[in-house]
PDB file of C-alpha atoms in Angstrom:
ATOM      1  CA  MET A  22     -62.695  48.686  36.502  1.00  0.00           C
ATOM      2  CA  PHE A  23     -65.224  50.711  34.516  1.00  0.00           C
ATOM      3  CA  ASN A  24     -67.874  50.328  37.220  1.00  0.00           C
ATOM      4  CA  LEU A  25     -65.373  51.320  39.930  1.00  0.00           C
ATOM      5  CA  ARG A  26     -64.545  54.520  38.080  1.00  0.00           C
ATOM      6  CA  ILE A  27     -68.246  55.375  37.856  1.00  0.00           C
ATOM      7  CA  VAL A  28     -68.676  54.785  41.584  1.00  0.00           C
ATOM      8  CA  VAL A  29     -65.667  56.983  42.418  1.00  0.00           C
ATOM      9  CA  LEU A  30     -66.929  59.716  40.102  1.00  0.00           C
ATOM     10  CA  CYS A  31     -70.387  59.627  41.703  1.00  0.00           C
ATOM     11  CA  VAL A  32     -68.870  59.876  45.192  1.00  0.00           C
ATOM     12  CA  LEU A  33     -66.784  62.890  44.150  1.00  0.00           C
ATOM     13  CA  ILE A  34     -69.783  64.640  42.606  1.00  0.00           C
ATOM     14  CA  ALA A  35     -71.933  63.971  45.680  1.00  0.00           C
ATOM     15  CA  SER A  36     -69.183  65.271  47.962  1.00  0.00           C
ATOM     16  CA  PHE A  37     -68.919  68.441  45.893  1.00  0.00           C
ATOM     17  CA  PHE A  38     -72.627  69.214  46.099  1.00  0.00           C
ATOM     18  CA  LEU A  39     -72.935  68.310  49.767  1.00  0.00           C
ATOM     19  CA  GLY A  40     -69.966  70.518  50.559  1.00  0.00           C
ATOM     20  CA  GLY A  41     -71.561  73.344  48.618  1.00  0.00           C
ATOM     21  CA  CYS A  42     -74.656  73.157  50.804  1.00  0.00           C
ATOM     22  CA  THR A  43     -72.609  73.993  53.912  1.00  0.00           C
ATOM     23  CA  SER A  44     -72.072  77.701  54.496  1.00  0.00           C
ATOM     24  CA  THR A  45     -69.654  78.956  57.132  1.00  0.00           C
ATOM     25  CA  PRO A  46     -70.109  82.429  58.664  1.00  0.00           C
ATOM     26  CA  PRO A  47     -67.938  85.269  57.352  1.00  0.00           C
ATOM     27  CA  LYS A  48     -64.663  85.857  59.180  1.00  0.00           C
ATOM     28  CA  HIS A  49     -65.188  89.570  59.925  1.00  0.00           C
ATOM     29  CA  LEU A  50     -68.761  89.968  61.158  1.00  0.00           C
ATOM     30  CA  SER A  51     -68.503  93.654  62.048  1.00  0.00           C
ATOM     31  CA  ASN A  52     -67.479  94.853  58.578  1.00  0.00           C
ATOM     32  CA  ALA A  53     -70.081  94.823  55.790  1.00  0.00           C
ATOM     33  CA  CYS A  54     -67.503  95.266  53.033  1.00  0.00           C
ATOM     34  CA  SER A  55     -65.487  92.296  54.305  1.00  0.00           C
ATOM     35  CA  ILE A  56     -68.645  90.204  54.573  1.00  0.00           C
ATOM     36  CA  PHE A  57     -69.623  90.869  50.959  1.00  0.00           C
ATOM     37  CA  ASP A  58     -66.053  90.474  49.695  1.00  0.00           C
ATOM     38  CA  GLU A  59     -65.835  87.038  51.295  1.00  0.00           C
ATOM     39  CA  LYS A  60     -69.379  85.967  50.355  1.00  0.00           C
ATOM     40  CA  ASP A  61     -69.430  87.409  46.871  1.00  0.00           C
ATOM     41  CA  ASP A  62     -72.987  86.316  46.048  1.00  0.00           C
ATOM     42  CA  TRP A  63     -74.478  87.779  49.237  1.00  0.00           C
ATOM     43  CA  TYR A  64     -74.315  91.401  48.099  1.00  0.00           C
ATOM     44  CA  LYS A  65     -76.490  90.663  45.074  1.00  0.00           C
ATOM     45  CA  ASP A  66     -79.038  88.954  47.328  1.00  0.00           C
ATOM     46  CA  ALA A  67     -78.960  91.727  49.938  1.00  0.00           C
ATOM     47  CA  LYS A  68     -79.363  94.473  47.345  1.00  0.00           C
ATOM     48  CA  LYS A  69     -82.198  92.640  45.624  1.00  0.00           C
ATOM     49  CA  ALA A  70     -84.077  92.318  48.939  1.00  0.00           C
ATOM     50  CA  SER A  71     -83.423  95.964  49.780  1.00  0.00           C
ATOM     51  CA  LYS A  72     -84.714  97.125  46.418  1.00  0.00           C
ATOM     52  CA  ARG A  73     -87.776  94.878  46.558  1.00  0.00           C
ATOM     53  CA  TRP A  74     -88.929  95.872  50.053  1.00  0.00           C
ATOM     54  CA  GLY A  75     -87.456  99.359  50.508  1.00  0.00           C
ATOM     55  CA  ILE A  76     -85.320  98.614  53.573  1.00  0.00           C
ATOM     56  CA  PRO A  77     -81.598  99.539  53.690  1.00  0.00           C
ATOM     57  CA  ILE A  78     -79.088  96.727  53.268  1.00  0.00           C
ATOM     58  CA  ALA A  79     -77.309  97.790  56.467  1.00  0.00           C
ATOM     59  CA  THR A  80     -80.476  97.409  58.559  1.00  0.00           C
ATOM     60  CA  ASN A  81     -81.318  93.948  57.253  1.00  0.00           C
ATOM     61  CA  LEU A  82     -77.717  92.804  57.658  1.00  0.00           C
ATOM     62  CA  ALA A  83     -77.475  94.119  61.233  1.00  0.00           C
ATOM     63  CA  ILE A  84     -80.647  92.271  62.222  1.00  0.00           C
ATOM     64  CA  MET A  85     -79.323  89.046  60.714  1.00  0.00           C
ATOM     65  CA  HIS A  86     -76.049  89.527  62.598  1.00  0.00           C
ATOM     66  CA  GLN A  87     -77.944  89.866  65.880  1.00  0.00           C
ATOM     67  CA  GLU A  88     -80.242  86.927  65.237  1.00  0.00           C
ATOM     68  CA  SER A  89     -77.795  84.292  64.027  1.00  0.00           C
ATOM     69  CA  LYS A  90     -74.280  85.732  63.591  1.00  0.00           C
ATOM     70  CA  PHE A  91     -74.708  84.498  59.994  1.00  0.00           C
ATOM     71  CA  VAL A  92     -74.887  80.839  61.028  1.00  0.00           C
ATOM     72  CA  SER A  93     -77.067  79.191  58.389  1.00  0.00           C
ATOM     73  CA  LYS A  94     -78.565  76.474  60.603  1.00  0.00           C
ATOM     74  CA  ALA A  95     -78.725  78.398  63.886  1.00  0.00           C
ATOM     75  CA  LYS A  96     -81.255  77.208  66.487  1.00  0.00           C
ATOM     76  CA  PRO A  97     -82.175  78.391  69.997  1.00  0.00           C
ATOM     77  CA  PRO A  98     -80.456  76.475  72.808  1.00  0.00           C
ATOM     78  CA  ARG A  99     -82.286  73.537  74.325  1.00  0.00           C
ATOM     79  CA  THR A 100     -83.932  73.814  77.712  1.00  0.00           C
ATOM     80  CA  LYS A 101     -82.688  71.590  80.549  1.00  0.00           C
ATOM     81  CA  PHE A 102     -84.720  68.854  82.221  1.00  0.00           C
ATOM     82  CA  LEU A 103     -83.696  68.282  85.852  1.00  0.00           C
ATOM     83  CA  TRP A 104     -80.766  70.646  85.186  1.00  0.00           C
ATOM     84  CA  ILE A 105     -78.956  67.869  83.285  1.00  0.00           C
ATOM     85  CA  PHE A 106     -80.927  66.323  80.448  1.00  0.00           C
ATOM     86  CA  PRO A 107     -81.548  68.262  77.219  1.00  0.00           C
ATOM     87  CA  GLY A 108     -85.178  69.250  76.750  1.00  0.00           C
ATOM     88  CA  PRO A 109     -87.063  70.875  73.879  1.00  0.00           C
ATOM     89  CA  ARG A 110     -85.864  74.093  72.273  1.00  0.00           C
ATOM     90  CA  LYS A 111     -87.430  77.360  73.409  1.00  0.00           C
ATOM     91  CA  SER A 112     -88.973  78.008  70.000  1.00  0.00           C
ATOM     92  CA  SER A 113     -89.030  76.819  66.386  1.00  0.00           C
ATOM     93  CA  ALA A 114     -86.730  79.687  65.311  1.00  0.00           C
ATOM     94  CA  TYR A 115     -84.216  78.500  62.724  1.00  0.00           C
ATOM     95  CA  GLY A 116     -81.649  79.678  60.237  1.00  0.00           C
ATOM     96  CA  TYR A 117     -80.048  82.998  59.353  1.00  0.00           C
ATOM     97  CA  SER A 118     -83.157  85.014  60.233  1.00  0.00           C
ATOM     98  CA  GLN A 119     -84.275  82.944  63.267  1.00  0.00           C
ATOM     99  CA  ALA A 120     -87.802  82.995  61.846  1.00  0.00           C
ATOM    100  CA  LYS A 121     -90.312  80.727  63.580  1.00  0.00           C
ATOM    101  CA  ASP A 122     -92.252  78.083  61.662  1.00  0.00           C
ATOM    102  CA  GLU A 123     -95.527  79.990  61.532  1.00  0.00           C
ATOM    103  CA  THR A 124     -93.901  83.311  60.575  1.00  0.00           C
ATOM    104  CA  TRP A 125     -91.895  81.650  57.829  1.00  0.00           C
ATOM    105  CA  ASP A 126     -95.038  80.006  56.459  1.00  0.00           C
ATOM    106  CA  TRP A 127     -96.718  83.423  56.456  1.00  0.00           C
ATOM    107  CA  TYR A 128     -93.779  84.882  54.539  1.00  0.00           C
ATOM    108  CA  LYS A 129     -93.877  82.114  51.936  1.00  0.00           C
ATOM    109  CA  ARG A 130     -97.580  82.673  51.353  1.00  0.00           C
ATOM    110  CA  GLU A 131     -97.422  86.463  51.182  1.00  0.00           C
ATOM    111  CA  SER A 132     -94.129  86.976  49.334  1.00  0.00           C
ATOM    112  CA  GLY A 133     -94.595  84.406  46.589  1.00  0.00           C
ATOM    113  CA  HIS A 134     -91.447  82.517  47.678  1.00  0.00           C
ATOM    114  CA  GLY A 135     -93.159  79.199  48.274  1.00  0.00           C
ATOM    115  CA  GLY A 136     -89.930  77.209  48.151  1.00  0.00           C
ATOM    116  CA  ALA A 137     -87.916  79.501  50.430  1.00  0.00           C
ATOM    117  CA  ASP A 138     -85.537  77.947  52.978  1.00  0.00           C
ATOM    118  CA  ARG A 139     -84.458  79.517  56.254  1.00  0.00           C
ATOM    119  CA  ASP A 140     -80.879  78.264  55.858  1.00  0.00           C
ATOM    120  CA  ASP A 141     -80.505  79.970  52.467  1.00  0.00           C
ATOM    121  CA  PHE A 142     -79.044  83.493  52.730  1.00  0.00           C
ATOM    122  CA  ASP A 143     -80.988  84.742  49.712  1.00  0.00           C
ATOM    123  CA  ASP A 144     -84.326  83.712  51.214  1.00  0.00           C
ATOM    124  CA  ALA A 145     -83.422  84.765  54.765  1.00  0.00           C
ATOM    125  CA  ILE A 146     -82.320  88.295  53.858  1.00  0.00           C
ATOM    126  CA  ASP A 147     -85.465  88.676  51.756  1.00  0.00           C
ATOM    127  CA  PHE A 148     -87.542  87.542  54.737  1.00  0.00           C
ATOM    128  CA  ILE A 149     -85.942  90.106  57.048  1.00  0.00           C
ATOM    129  CA  ALA A 150     -86.486  92.897  54.525  1.00  0.00           C
ATOM    130  CA  TRP A 151     -90.085  91.736  53.976  1.00  0.00           C
ATOM    131  CA  TYR A 152     -90.820  91.629  57.716  1.00  0.00           C
ATOM    132  CA  ASN A 153     -89.361  95.116  58.150  1.00  0.00           C
ATOM    133  CA  HIS A 154     -91.496  96.292  55.223  1.00  0.00           C
ATOM    134  CA  ILE A 155     -94.605  94.999  57.024  1.00  0.00           C
ATOM    135  CA  THR A 156     -93.481  96.878  60.160  1.00  0.00           C
ATOM    136  CA  VAL A 157     -93.150 100.087  58.148  1.00  0.00           C
ATOM    137  CA  LYS A 158     -96.679  99.689  56.811  1.00  0.00           C
ATOM    138  CA  ARG A 159     -98.371  98.300  59.893  1.00  0.00           C
ATOM    139  CA  ASN A 160     -96.559 100.078  62.717  1.00  0.00           C
ATOM    140  CA  LYS A 161     -95.647 103.315  60.938  1.00  0.00           C
ATOM    141  CA  VAL A 162     -91.913 102.911  61.555  1.00  0.00           C
ATOM    142  CA  LYS A 163     -89.490 104.643  59.195  1.00  0.00           C
ATOM    143  CA  PRO A 164     -87.492 102.294  56.912  1.00  0.00           C
ATOM    144  CA  THR A 165     -84.252 103.749  58.307  1.00  0.00           C
ATOM    145  CA  ASP A 166     -85.265 103.362  61.980  1.00  0.00           C
ATOM    146  CA  THR A 167     -83.299 100.225  62.756  1.00  0.00           C
ATOM    147  CA  TYR A 168     -83.875 100.568  66.502  1.00  0.00           C
ATOM    148  CA  ASN A 169     -87.655 100.269  66.284  1.00  0.00           C
ATOM    149  CA  LEU A 170     -87.567  97.859  63.362  1.00  0.00           C
ATOM    150  CA  TYR A 171     -85.566  95.452  65.489  1.00  0.00           C
ATOM    151  CA  LEU A 172     -87.904  95.824  68.455  1.00  0.00           C
ATOM    152  CA  ALA A 173     -90.836  94.925  66.171  1.00  0.00           C
ATOM    153  CA  TYR A 174     -88.828  92.057  64.663  1.00  0.00           C
ATOM    154  CA  HIS A 175     -88.231  90.608  68.117  1.00  0.00           C
ATOM    155  CA  GLU A 176     -91.627  91.288  69.711  1.00  0.00           C
ATOM    156  CA  GLY A 177     -93.845  90.863  66.653  1.00  0.00           C
ATOM    157  CA  HIS A 178     -96.019  93.572  65.170  1.00  0.00           C
ATOM    158  CA  GLY A 179     -98.735  93.168  67.788  1.00  0.00           C
ATOM    159  CA  GLY A 180     -96.310  93.102  70.698  1.00  0.00           C
ATOM    160  CA  PHE A 181     -94.548  96.177  69.385  1.00  0.00           C
ATOM    161  CA  SER A 182     -97.864  98.035  69.136  1.00  0.00           C
ATOM    162  CA  ARG A 183     -98.651  97.097  72.738  1.00  0.00           C
ATOM    163  CA  GLY A 184     -95.213  98.237  73.884  1.00  0.00           C
ATOM    164  CA  THR A 185     -94.173  94.880  75.342  1.00  0.00           C
ATOM    165  CA  TYR A 186     -90.520  95.856  74.924  1.00  0.00           C
ATOM    166  CA  LYS A 187     -90.867  98.737  77.397  1.00  0.00           C
ATOM    167  CA  LYS A 188     -90.526  96.375  80.362  1.00  0.00           C
ATOM    168  CA  LYS A 189     -87.496  94.623  78.852  1.00  0.00           C
ATOM    169  CA  ALA A 190     -84.442  96.754  79.544  1.00  0.00           C
ATOM    170  CA  TRP A 191     -82.165  94.065  78.120  1.00  0.00           C
ATOM    171  CA  LEU A 192     -84.054  94.088  74.800  1.00  0.00           C
ATOM    172  CA  ILE A 193     -83.869  97.873  74.542  1.00  0.00           C
ATOM    173  CA  GLY A 194     -80.112  97.535  75.010  1.00  0.00           C
ATOM    174  CA  VAL A 195     -79.925  94.942  72.235  1.00  0.00           C
ATOM    175  CA  ALA A 196     -81.980  97.147  69.898  1.00  0.00           C
ATOM    176  CA  LYS A 197     -79.556 100.028  70.498  1.00  0.00           C
ATOM    177  CA  LYS A 198     -76.656  97.708  69.687  1.00  0.00           C
ATOM    178  CA  VAL A 199     -78.330  96.599  66.432  1.00  0.00           C
ATOM    179  CA  ASP A 200     -78.939 100.239  65.537  1.00  0.00           C
ATOM    180  CA  ARG A 201     -75.257 101.098  66.113  1.00  0.00           C
ATOM    181  CA  LEU A 202     -74.163  98.165  63.983  1.00  0.00           C
ATOM    182  CA  ALA A 203     -76.507  99.197  61.165  1.00  0.00           C
ATOM    183  CA  ARG A 204     -75.017 102.705  61.228  1.00  0.00           C
ATOM    184  CA  SER A 205     -71.526 101.221  61.102  1.00  0.00           C
ATOM    185  CA  TYR A 206     -72.467  98.899  58.231  1.00  0.00           C
ATOM    186  CA  SER A 207     -73.990 101.841  56.361  1.00  0.00           C
ATOM    187  CA  ALA A 208     -70.812 103.927  56.716  1.00  0.00           C
ATOM    188  CA  GLN A 209     -68.724 100.993  55.515  1.00  0.00           C
ATOM    189  CA  LEU A 210     -70.977 100.354  52.522  1.00  0.00           C
ATOM    190  CA  ASN A 211     -70.693 104.009  51.511  1.00  0.00           C
ATOM    191  CA  LYS A 212     -67.006 103.315  50.892  1.00  0.00           C
ATOM    192  CA  CYS A 213     -67.299 100.025  49.004  1.00  0.00           C
ATOM    193  CA  GLU A 214     -70.767  99.826  47.458  1.00  0.00           C
ATOM    194  CA  ASP A 215     -69.699 101.352  44.127  1.00  0.00           C
ATOM    195  CA  ARG A 216     -67.017  98.688  43.844  1.00  0.00           C
ATOM    196  CA  LEU A 217     -69.459  95.941  44.830  1.00  0.00           C
ATOM    197  CA  ASP A 218     -71.996  97.223  42.288  1.00  0.00           C
ATOM    198  CA  SER A 219     -69.416  97.180  39.526  1.00  0.00           C
ATOM    199  CA  SER A 220     -68.377  93.598  40.259  1.00  0.00           C
ATOM    200  CA  TRP A 221     -71.590  92.031  38.995  1.00  0.00           C
ATOM    201  CA  TRP A 222     -74.286  92.771  36.463  1.00  0.00           C
ATOM    202  CA  TRP A 223     -77.615  94.052  37.832  1.00  0.00           C
ATOM    203  CA  PRO A 224     -80.310  93.125  35.279  1.00  0.00           C
ATOM    204  CA  PHE A 225     -83.324  94.892  36.869  1.00  0.00           C
TER     205      PHE A 225
END
């Protein structure tokens, strides 16, 4: 009986931790206040990344929305072999930020976050802010220019410099949509950020 109770207890503990590792997307993706109210630890992470890298919360959040819709383990769709059989994925992009393997490795080396995971919101929002910070420095884009920050995020710093996006009308349309969402997020945060700030202690 004693051993059975230990086994049951271990199963319950394992279930608790495994369940905690699964993160579902917020219910209201177009409202920043609702997102942070539902995911009460995300605001702290988003503000920390914004403060560290000098990029507005609304911009980083809008880019994450476009890349993954806040799905923690998001991956590109598989290609089709003979129009039927699933083939390899189009890229190694993964997680909230849809960062590729090599870009994520670069981030871990340069940012000091050696143990960062792409399916962790804290690490992913920091990555997006860090990448935008590099764009500001390297491509001379303003930190508030979500439109061009997203184009550089999608095309890479080199591609953005070469203007590869100029022949991609669909991408320009997406960048405009991300910019509009960032503006909307910013207006929403202006109404709730004081409340969000007062709900947790900021030690830095």
